[in-house]
Amino acid sequence: MLSPADLITIPFDDWVTAFVRGWLVPNFRPAFRAAQVPVTVVLNNLNTFLLFVPMLLTTAVFAGMAWRVVGRGMAIFTLVGFAFIDMIGLWPQTMTTLAMILTSVIFCAMIGIPLGILSARSDRMWKVTRPVLDIMQTIPSFVYLVPIVMLFGVGMAPGIIATIIFALPPIVRLTNLGIRNVREDLIEAAQAFGSTGWQMLWDLQIPLALRTIMAGLNQTLMLALSMVVITALIGAGGLGLVVNTGLGRLDVGGATAGGMGIVILAIVLDRITQGLAEKAKVARLSLGASLMNLFRFRGSAPEGATKKAG
């Protein structure tokens, strides 16, 4: 049966290769190399700090955070889980993975939240941003690694850049959604009282959207955790390297140990960020008060809870 391919064949792969190798790499590789400097600085400092801090102190800090925002059960799980990771000899790799995740989430928040705010305030901006996010979320994660290696080389910093690109869409989408879902009558009331655009954003829209933004941060963190494991294929370290080394050598014990470390770290980070998102549901007409509320002791009555918006 006749098909379009019998008439016209499009060499799409050749076009992409010519674009990347023939134009993008020769002309912009120094710029891409320079762009990874801030990522490298943040990553190296975080990694050095986390490896310097004693294991017991790091465990106590995470257990305390889990107790405060989730509860006693999660704190006990954190103590037992981190002790298990240390006893199987994977504590340094776990801290390196944690540094990679935190670096990715920091840059995702720095890029994604302002981009989400701009998208929420401009329909034209959202029409441009939305298809880009669709493409970023549907491209298989392994596909990111090829252009990243060509433009940035191999190592931990290129792996973090691939992770940032992969994990960015949820925080942009949910920041946009949270701000757009702020009730119209509250915005009209703020306008009636003479609020400027900045005051309305800072004191009304962001506090009311904080729970949704925190949910986006949680999703970004989970995607970052999944991607930093894959980036071990281009030279990133941490628990991903343990898993990939185990797979390469058919070392089922080593691969399983690395996988258990990733699971424990994922559960702890997920529950803590989910707990923070739950605490953000007490809406306040002040961003500073909303952020302070996230770190109050569990069970304590929030100051001025009766000022819940809506």
C-alpha positions as MATLAB code, in Angstrom:
seq = 'MLSPADLITIPFDDWVTAFVRGWLVPNFRPAFRAAQVPVTVVLNNLNTFLLFVPMLLTTAVFAGMAWRVVGRGMAIFTLVGFAFIDMIGLWPQTMTTLAMILTSVIFCAMIGIPLGILSARSDRMWKVTRPVLDIMQTIPSFVYLVPIVMLFGVGMAPGIIATIIFALPPIVRLTNLGIRNVREDLIEAAQAFGSTGWQMLWDLQIPLALRTIMAGLNQTLMLALSMVVITALIGAGGLGLVVNTGLGRLDVGGATAGGMGIVILAIVLDRITQGLAEKAKVARLSLGASLMNLFRFRGSAPEGATKKAG';
ca = [
       0.000    0.000    0.000;
       1.248    3.478   -0.842;
       2.520    5.486    2.096;
       3.959    9.006    2.396;
       7.432    7.512    2.881;
       7.307    6.156   -0.681;
       7.133    9.742   -1.971;
       9.225   11.740    0.477;
      11.832   10.665    3.018;
      12.752   13.232    5.628;
      16.297   12.851    7.044;
      15.288   14.259   10.423;
      18.115   12.535   12.318;
      20.680   13.968    9.890;
      19.246   17.461   10.329;
      19.453   17.220   14.116;
      23.003   15.852   13.977;
      24.072   18.611   11.585;
      22.450   21.252   13.801;
      24.091   20.022   17.008;
      27.510   18.956   15.682;
      27.824   21.402   12.815;
      26.518   24.597   14.402;
      25.645   24.394   18.095;
      28.784   22.666   19.415;
      31.438   24.616   17.423;
      29.848   28.008   18.101;
      28.476   27.755   21.621;
      30.439   25.075   23.465;
      32.526   27.634   25.443;
      29.278   29.341   26.524;
      27.789   26.034   27.647;
      30.975   25.191   29.537;
      30.828   28.583   31.282;
      27.156   28.045   32.158;
      28.009   24.987   34.234;
      30.354   26.949   36.532;
      27.613   28.022   39.030;
      26.316   24.449   39.121;
      29.804   23.134   39.796;
      30.412   25.658   42.591;
      27.138   24.880   44.399;
      27.549   21.130   43.924;
      31.153   21.009   45.139;
      30.419   23.110   48.221;
      27.340   21.092   49.150;
      29.153   17.806   48.583;
      32.145   18.904   50.662;
      29.894   20.140   53.460;
      27.750   16.993   53.598;
      30.813   14.740   53.579;
      32.442   16.879   56.305;
      29.475   16.810   58.704;
      29.534   13.705   60.942;
      27.029   11.012   60.057;
      25.345   11.163   63.487;
      24.784   14.917   63.225;
      23.294   14.662   59.706;
      21.030   11.838   60.850;
      19.927   13.831   63.905;
      19.095   16.867   61.740;
      17.003   14.839   59.289;
      15.292   12.921   62.094;
      14.476   16.225   63.803;
      13.013   17.624   60.583;
      10.984   14.445   60.086;
       9.685   14.657   63.690;
       8.736   18.312   63.251;
       6.912   18.137   59.913;
       5.708   14.506   59.776;
       5.755   12.789   63.146;
       7.520   10.360   65.470;
       7.171    7.326   63.185;
       8.965    9.054   60.323;
      11.694   10.233   62.680;
      12.314    6.649   63.823;
      12.356    5.448   60.200;
      14.918    8.139   59.362;
      17.176    7.074   62.252;
      16.957    3.377   61.332;
      17.247    3.972   57.581;
      20.291    6.243   57.785;
      21.957    3.873   60.252;
      21.334    1.016   57.788;
      22.901    3.014   54.939;
      25.968    3.703   57.085;
      26.286    0.065   58.142;
      26.275   -1.204   54.545;
      29.094    1.222   53.717;
      27.226    3.619   51.423;
      27.121    6.785   53.537;
      29.597    8.830   51.382;
      27.785    7.856   48.176;
      24.440    8.760   49.780;
      25.706   12.208   50.781;
      27.023   12.760   47.240;
      23.609   11.797   45.862;
      21.942   14.146   48.358;
      24.259   16.988   47.267;
      23.354   16.340   43.626;
      19.624   16.329   44.418;
      19.778   19.511   46.496;
      21.790   21.294   43.799;
      19.270   20.296   41.145;
      16.299   21.360   43.272;
      17.912   24.718   44.129;
      18.428   25.575   40.456;
      14.988   24.215   39.491;
      13.390   26.482   42.110;
      15.457   29.490   41.023;
      14.400   29.003   37.396;
      11.001   27.345   37.728;
       9.203   29.542   40.273;
       9.849   32.865   38.444;
       8.966   31.173   35.149;
       5.731   29.839   36.661;
       4.862   33.287   38.008;
       5.457   34.890   34.597;
       3.354   32.178   32.938;
       0.517   32.769   35.408;
       0.515   36.510   34.827;
       0.624   36.314   31.014;
      -1.489   34.019   28.842;
       0.859   34.700   25.914;
       3.834   33.561   27.996;
       1.957   30.414   29.047;
       1.149   29.590   25.413;
       4.884   29.615   24.701;
       5.956   27.825   27.883;
       3.377   25.035   27.845;
       4.488   23.178   24.657;
       8.125   23.459   25.752;
       7.232   21.826   29.066;
       5.257   19.144   27.213;
       8.338   18.308   25.146;
      10.595   18.295   28.210;
       8.275   15.908   30.064;
       7.710   13.465   27.211;
      11.261   13.053   25.934;
      12.758    9.868   27.439;
      15.275   10.659   30.148;
      18.123    8.840   28.387;
      17.762   11.084   25.317;
      18.875   14.093   27.384;
      22.265   12.528   27.964;
      23.485   12.637   24.337;
      23.346   16.419   23.719;
      24.419   17.076   27.308;
      27.629   15.077   26.763;
      28.324   16.855   23.465;
      27.763   20.330   24.893;
      28.976   19.999   28.485;
      31.177   16.892   28.520;
      30.967   14.181   31.172;
      31.013   14.291   34.954;
      28.828   15.382   37.833;
      28.085   18.945   36.662;
      26.760   17.833   33.229;
      24.711   15.215   35.062;
      23.200   17.912   37.265;
      22.339   20.030   34.213;
      20.543   17.060   32.638;
      18.719   16.558   35.936;
      17.673   20.216   36.085;
      16.207   20.043   32.569;
      14.404   16.791   33.372;
      13.013   17.882   36.763;
      12.061   21.491   35.935;
       8.534   21.142   34.402;
       6.494   20.201   37.528;
       7.499   23.246   39.553;
       6.752   25.567   36.600;
       3.352   23.973   35.975;
       2.255   23.904   39.614;
       3.477   27.441   40.342;
       1.450   28.624   37.346;
      -1.563   26.559   38.461;
      -1.411   27.726   42.076;
      -1.313   31.415   41.183;
      -4.019   31.102   38.539;
      -6.301   29.344   41.050;
      -6.298   32.227   43.523;
      -9.885   33.370   43.849;
     -10.836   36.253   41.616;
     -12.844   38.040   44.339;
      -9.736   38.187   46.554;
      -7.732   39.716   43.711;
     -10.496   42.262   43.062;
     -10.592   43.133   46.770;
      -6.812   43.658   46.795;
      -7.091   45.872   43.715;
      -9.926   47.814   45.338;
      -7.709   48.557   48.348;
      -5.021   49.914   46.024;
      -2.507   47.053   46.144;
       0.268   47.252   43.593;
       1.055   44.283   41.360;
       4.077   43.388   43.496;
       2.087   43.613   46.752;
      -0.685   41.450   45.298;
       1.852   38.832   44.186;
       3.938   38.847   47.359;
       1.196   39.168   49.995;
      -1.769   37.449   48.337;
      -1.080   35.168   45.374;
       2.121   33.426   46.474;
       0.932   32.745   50.070;
      -2.351   31.288   48.786;
      -0.496   29.268   46.125;
       2.228   28.089   48.506;
       0.735   24.633   49.039;
       0.581   23.989   45.292;
       4.102   25.361   44.821;
       5.380   23.037   47.555;
       3.674   20.105   45.792;
       5.560   21.089   42.636;
       8.798   21.218   44.615;
       8.099   17.712   45.915;
       7.538   16.404   42.379;
      10.707   18.128   41.163;
      12.685   16.565   43.986;
      11.411   13.071   43.174;
      12.207   13.490   39.468;
      15.672   14.769   40.369;
      16.255   11.697   42.518;
      15.314    9.384   39.653;
      17.484   11.279   37.147;
      20.669   11.490   39.233;
      20.743    7.695   39.172;
      20.577    7.660   35.358;
      23.266   10.346   35.063;
      25.779    7.883   36.487;
      25.995    6.704   32.857;
      27.824    9.957   31.970;
      30.185    9.960   34.922;
      28.090   11.329   37.802;
      28.838    9.621   41.108;
      26.786    8.728   44.151;
      24.421    5.816   44.575;
      23.697    5.736   40.837;
      27.299    4.748   40.206;
      26.950    1.926   42.749;
      23.846    0.629   40.968;
      25.362    0.906   37.485;
      28.595   -0.732   38.606;
      26.579   -3.584   40.103;
      24.648   -4.013   36.861;
      27.823   -3.971   34.775;
      29.474   -6.639   36.899;
      26.281   -8.646   37.507;
      26.841   -7.947   41.191;
      23.293   -8.360   42.423;
      24.254   -7.599   46.018;
      25.993   -4.311   45.197;
      23.193   -3.153   42.900;
      20.560   -4.032   45.512;
      22.471   -2.195   48.253;
      22.663    0.932   46.067;
      18.969    0.610   45.272;
      18.071    0.328   48.971;
      20.037    3.497   49.702;
      18.108    5.328   46.987;
      14.762    4.043   48.293;
      15.482    5.116   51.883;
      16.673    8.554   50.790;
      13.638    8.949   48.512;
      11.169    8.055   51.272;
      12.750   10.446   53.777;
      12.909   13.383   51.347;
       9.415   12.709   49.977;
       7.732   12.549   53.382;
       9.498   15.662   54.671;
       8.574   17.739   51.604;
       5.014   16.375   51.646;
       4.767   17.359   55.295;
       5.939   20.859   54.447;
       3.320   21.048   51.689;
       0.600   19.981   54.137;
       1.640   22.645   56.616;
       1.452   25.242   53.869;
      -2.312   24.743   53.634;
      -2.838   27.313   56.433;
      -3.086   30.249   54.079;
      -1.885   33.617   55.298;
      -1.872   36.977   53.621;
       1.875   37.299   54.101;
       4.619   35.309   52.424;
       6.953   35.684   55.396;
       4.303   34.406   57.836;
       3.477   31.515   55.480;
       7.122   30.457   55.275;
       7.530   30.744   59.053;
       4.477   28.522   59.467;
       6.228   25.721   57.551;
       8.857   25.391   60.252;
       6.710   25.653   63.359;
       6.747   22.743   65.747;
       4.270   20.017   64.869;
       1.057   20.369   66.836;
       1.598   23.968   67.906;
      -1.265   26.307   67.135;
      -0.353   28.625   64.278;
      -0.443   32.255   65.205;
      -3.422   34.035   63.705;
      -4.887   30.852   62.206;
      -8.218   32.569   62.120;
      -6.895   34.798   59.364;
      -7.204   31.972   56.911;
      -7.968   33.464   53.553;
     -11.189   32.647   51.832;
];
